[in-house]
Tab-separated table of C-alpha atoms in Angstrom:
chain	number	residue	atom	x	y	z
G	1	UNK	CA	0.029	0.131	-0.166
G	2	UNK	CA	2.980	2.286	0.863
G	3	UNK	CA	4.818	1.433	-2.437
G	4	UNK	CA	1.510	2.218	-4.334
G	5	UNK	CA	0.816	5.789	-2.488
G	6	UNK	CA	4.539	6.392	-3.354
G	7	UNK	CA	3.811	5.498	-7.204
G	8	UNK	CA	0.844	7.638	-7.374
G	9	UNK	CA	2.428	10.370	-5.826
G	10	UNK	CA	5.207	10.407	-8.221
G	11	UNK	CA	2.770	9.883	-11.194
G	12	UNK	CA	0.669	12.595	-10.009
G	13	UNK	CA	3.818	15.009	-9.604
G	14	UNK	CA	4.752	13.978	-13.615
G	15	UNK	CA	1.029	15.010	-14.492
G	16	UNK	CA	1.214	18.647	-13.065
G	17	UNK	CA	4.612	19.301	-14.377
G	18	UNK	CA	3.709	17.999	-17.889
G	19	UNK	CA	0.468	20.205	-17.424
G	20	UNK	CA	2.586	23.445	-16.019
G	21	UNK	CA	4.691	23.425	-19.632
G	22	UNK	CA	4.256	26.212	-21.868
G	23	UNK	CA	4.509	23.758	-24.826
G	24	UNK	CA	2.375	21.917	-26.025
G	25	UNK	CA	2.769	18.010	-25.049
G	26	UNK	CA	0.806	14.960	-26.121
G	27	UNK	CA	1.036	11.241	-25.718
G	28	UNK	CA	-0.407	8.392	-27.635
G	29	UNK	CA	-0.455	4.660	-26.860
G	30	UNK	CA	1.184	2.075	-29.462
G	31	UNK	CA	-2.157	1.998	-31.080
G	32	UNK	CA	-1.809	6.059	-31.785
G	33	UNK	CA	-4.897	6.945	-29.371
G	34	UNK	CA	-4.753	10.091	-27.616
G	35	UNK	CA	-3.687	9.266	-23.596
G	36	UNK	CA	-3.473	12.357	-22.584
G	37	UNK	CA	-2.389	16.182	-23.576
G	38	UNK	CA	-1.638	19.119	-21.523
G	39	UNK	CA	-3.807	22.730	-21.038
G	40	UNK	CA	-1.056	24.347	-23.667
G	41	UNK	CA	-2.011	21.908	-26.510
G	42	UNK	CA	-5.491	22.315	-25.982
G	43	UNK	CA	-5.291	25.720	-26.248
G	44	UNK	CA	-4.096	25.685	-29.944
G	45	UNK	CA	-7.798	24.644	-30.837
G	46	UNK	CA	-9.184	27.905	-29.002
G	47	UNK	CA	-12.339	26.115	-28.192
G	48	UNK	CA	-12.964	24.835	-31.911
G	49	UNK	CA	-12.565	21.355	-31.254
G	50	UNK	CA	-12.774	18.858	-28.289
G	51	UNK	CA	-9.958	16.848	-27.843
G	52	UNK	CA	-10.299	14.193	-25.345
G	53	UNK	CA	-8.490	10.624	-24.609
G	54	UNK	CA	-9.266	7.747	-26.984
G	55	UNK	CA	-9.129	9.779	-29.702
G	56	UNK	CA	-6.849	8.570	-32.728
G	57	UNK	CA	-3.877	10.941	-33.821
G	58	UNK	CA	-5.415	10.988	-37.431
G	59	UNK	CA	-8.741	12.407	-36.010
G	60	UNK	CA	-6.600	14.731	-33.737
G	61	UNK	CA	-4.531	15.888	-37.054
G	62	UNK	CA	-8.003	16.228	-39.226
G	63	UNK	CA	-9.908	18.528	-36.658
G	64	UNK	CA	-6.246	20.851	-36.584
G	65	UNK	CA	-6.749	21.025	-40.590
G	66	UNK	CA	-10.686	21.336	-40.778
G	67	UNK	CA	-11.461	23.541	-37.754
G	68	UNK	CA	-9.010	26.198	-39.457
G	69	UNK	CA	-6.548	26.819	-36.831
G	70	UNK	CA	-3.576	25.420	-39.163
G	71	UNK	CA	-2.185	28.124	-41.834
G	72	UNK	CA	-2.192	25.822	-44.796
G	73	UNK	CA	0.244	27.627	-47.310
G	74	UNK	CA	-1.762	26.700	-50.150
G	75	UNK	CA	-1.473	22.797	-49.283
G	76	UNK	CA	-5.137	21.167	-48.919
G	77	UNK	CA	-6.305	19.828	-45.903
G	78	UNK	CA	-5.766	16.195	-47.068
G	79	UNK	CA	-1.983	17.026	-48.210
G	80	UNK	CA	-1.241	18.525	-44.826
G	81	UNK	CA	-2.885	15.762	-42.681
G	82	UNK	CA	-1.210	13.296	-44.825
G	83	UNK	CA	2.362	15.095	-44.241
G	84	UNK	CA	1.919	15.688	-40.418
G	85	UNK	CA	0.881	11.631	-40.348
G	86	UNK	CA	4.413	10.528	-42.017
G	87	UNK	CA	6.248	12.013	-39.262
G	88	UNK	CA	5.784	9.228	-37.095
G	89	UNK	CA	7.766	7.036	-39.682
G	90	UNK	CA	11.257	9.396	-38.928
G	91	UNK	CA	12.169	8.936	-35.244
G	92	UNK	CA	13.885	12.195	-36.344
G	93	UNK	CA	11.275	13.998	-37.641
G	94	UNK	CA	10.490	17.876	-36.890
G	95	UNK	CA	8.125	20.469	-38.666
G	96	UNK	CA	7.328	23.716	-38.457
G	97	UNK	CA	3.400	24.555	-38.718
G	98	UNK	CA	2.043	28.130	-38.758
G	99	UNK	CA	-1.501	28.612	-36.527
G	100	UNK	CA	-3.968	31.128	-37.998
G	101	UNK	CA	-3.255	33.608	-34.787
G	102	UNK	CA	0.286	34.031	-35.901
G	103	UNK	CA	1.975	31.712	-33.689
G	104	UNK	CA	4.780	28.772	-35.100
G	105	UNK	CA	4.971	25.953	-33.754
G	106	UNK	CA	7.812	22.988	-34.005
G	107	UNK	CA	6.562	19.795	-33.570
G	108	UNK	CA	8.692	16.716	-32.551
G	109	UNK	CA	7.716	13.515	-32.145
G	110	UNK	CA	9.841	10.572	-30.504
G	111	UNK	CA	8.698	6.982	-30.002
G	112	UNK	CA	9.022	5.220	-26.821
G	113	UNK	CA	10.489	2.001	-26.194
G	114	UNK	CA	6.865	1.024	-24.887
G	115	UNK	CA	5.658	2.164	-28.228
G	116	UNK	CA	3.869	5.023	-26.956
G	117	UNK	CA	4.367	8.125	-29.066
G	118	UNK	CA	5.138	11.535	-27.496
G	119	UNK	CA	4.761	14.692	-28.940
G	120	UNK	CA	6.333	18.189	-28.025
G	121	UNK	CA	4.844	21.323	-29.318
G	122	UNK	CA	7.362	24.122	-28.835
G	123	UNK	CA	6.521	28.002	-29.652
G	124	UNK	CA	9.379	29.170	-32.051
G	125	UNK	CA	7.323	32.535	-32.794
G	126	UNK	CA	10.068	35.200	-31.419
G	127	UNK	CA	12.836	33.119	-33.368
G	128	UNK	CA	10.853	33.098	-36.757
G	129	UNK	CA	9.883	36.758	-36.537
G	130	UNK	CA	13.431	37.440	-36.030
G	131	UNK	CA	14.561	35.788	-38.785
G	132	UNK	CA	12.019	37.458	-40.767
G	133	UNK	CA	13.194	40.887	-39.327
G	134	UNK	CA	16.786	40.003	-39.993
G	135	UNK	CA	15.855	38.932	-43.599
G	136	UNK	CA	14.137	42.315	-44.363
G	137	UNK	CA	17.068	44.220	-42.844
G	138	UNK	CA	19.399	41.961	-45.476
G	139	UNK	CA	17.093	42.762	-48.424
G	140	UNK	CA	16.955	46.612	-47.616
G	141	UNK	CA	20.587	46.730	-47.086
G	142	UNK	CA	21.009	44.948	-50.652
G	143	UNK	CA	18.557	47.337	-52.157
G	144	UNK	CA	20.704	50.329	-50.765
G	145	UNK	CA	23.713	48.778	-51.841
G	146	UNK	CA	22.437	48.441	-55.383
G	147	UNK	CA	20.981	51.886	-55.544
G	148	UNK	CA	24.218	53.300	-54.302
G	149	UNK	CA	26.248	51.617	-57.034
G	150	UNK	CA	23.946	52.687	-59.533
G	151	UNK	CA	24.222	56.429	-58.153
G	152	UNK	CA	28.116	56.111	-58.140
G	153	UNK	CA	27.793	54.352	-61.815
G	154	UNK	CA	25.684	57.318	-63.296
G	155	UNK	CA	27.508	60.101	-61.465
G	156	UNK	CA	30.869	59.241	-62.504
G	157	UNK	CA	29.690	58.963	-65.946
G	158	UNK	CA	27.942	62.242	-65.869
G	159	UNK	CA	31.447	63.648	-64.276
G	160	UNK	CA	33.804	62.331	-66.511
G	161	UNK	CA	32.468	63.378	-69.927
G	162	UNK	CA	32.476	67.668	-69.287
G	163	UNK	CA	36.396	66.306	-67.217
G	164	UNK	CA	37.523	64.854	-70.404
G	165	UNK	CA	36.089	67.725	-72.303
G	166	UNK	CA	37.950	70.211	-69.731
G	167	UNK	CA	41.382	67.822	-70.328
G	168	UNK	CA	41.040	68.073	-73.749
G	169	UNK	CA	40.779	71.624	-74.281
G	170	UNK	CA	43.136	72.467	-71.811
G	171	UNK	CA	45.827	70.100	-74.240
G	172	UNK	CA	44.622	71.992	-77.151
G	173	UNK	CA	45.072	75.131	-75.298
G	174	UNK	CA	48.870	74.087	-74.137
G	175	UNK	CA	49.871	73.818	-78.166
G	176	UNK	CA	48.808	77.349	-78.683
G	177	UNK	CA	51.047	79.961	-78.219
G	178	UNK	CA	50.982	82.219	-74.870
G	179	UNK	CA	53.549	83.655	-72.405
G	180	UNK	CA	55.178	81.701	-69.696
G	181	UNK	CA	52.799	82.583	-66.927
G	182	UNK	CA	49.933	81.709	-68.905
G	183	UNK	CA	51.447	78.192	-69.578
G	184	UNK	CA	52.567	77.662	-66.052
G	185	UNK	CA	48.801	78.640	-64.907
G	186	UNK	CA	47.806	76.335	-67.793
G	187	UNK	CA	50.050	73.098	-66.626
G	188	UNK	CA	48.478	73.723	-62.933
G	189	UNK	CA	45.095	73.674	-64.601
G	190	UNK	CA	46.080	70.795	-66.993
G	191	UNK	CA	47.197	68.732	-63.879
G	192	UNK	CA	44.303	69.211	-61.691
G	193	UNK	CA	41.822	68.266	-64.119
G	194	UNK	CA	43.884	65.311	-64.498
G	195	UNK	CA	44.190	64.361	-60.651
G	196	UNK	CA	40.163	64.443	-60.797
G	197	UNK	CA	39.534	62.677	-63.772
G	198	UNK	CA	42.041	59.831	-62.256
G	199	UNK	CA	39.672	60.066	-58.806
G	200	UNK	CA	36.593	59.815	-60.499
G	201	UNK	CA	37.478	56.746	-62.801
């Protein structure tokens, strides 16, 4: 009797721990019938469907697809259900599902030695949103970089054209007759124009 009471206390403590988890937690037996699910998992259905012990995993997945809590992303409900059920054949399977309320959930299934199936539903919304923010920032940076490159290319072209005219005219002027002081001033102007053209290039 004492051993039974201790076992019951341990079991009760385990259920309380599972019930208090922030992540969704579900256990199916070896026949894929629902044994228990914590309150977090029930909250995903937002009162639109009743999940109770004895339901098959097929029924749970069908309900999730049919009551409108899942964003199917263009998939048909049937295709989404089949893909979710196929996860069970892969012991390392994990999939991200998108809920209608904007949350993102990573689903991880593990088959126990007893044959029971344990499913963990981890909310990764913050990570997904951070990734989206990072991608948006990267796109903006790439757009700004392309705009800057286009601006520099256009400006260098617009500056190079008149500078070539200035350098050419100074070269022609240098071939004409003038006094020494004017030649010195012309040489300074020609050198400055050549240096500026180098910078533009």
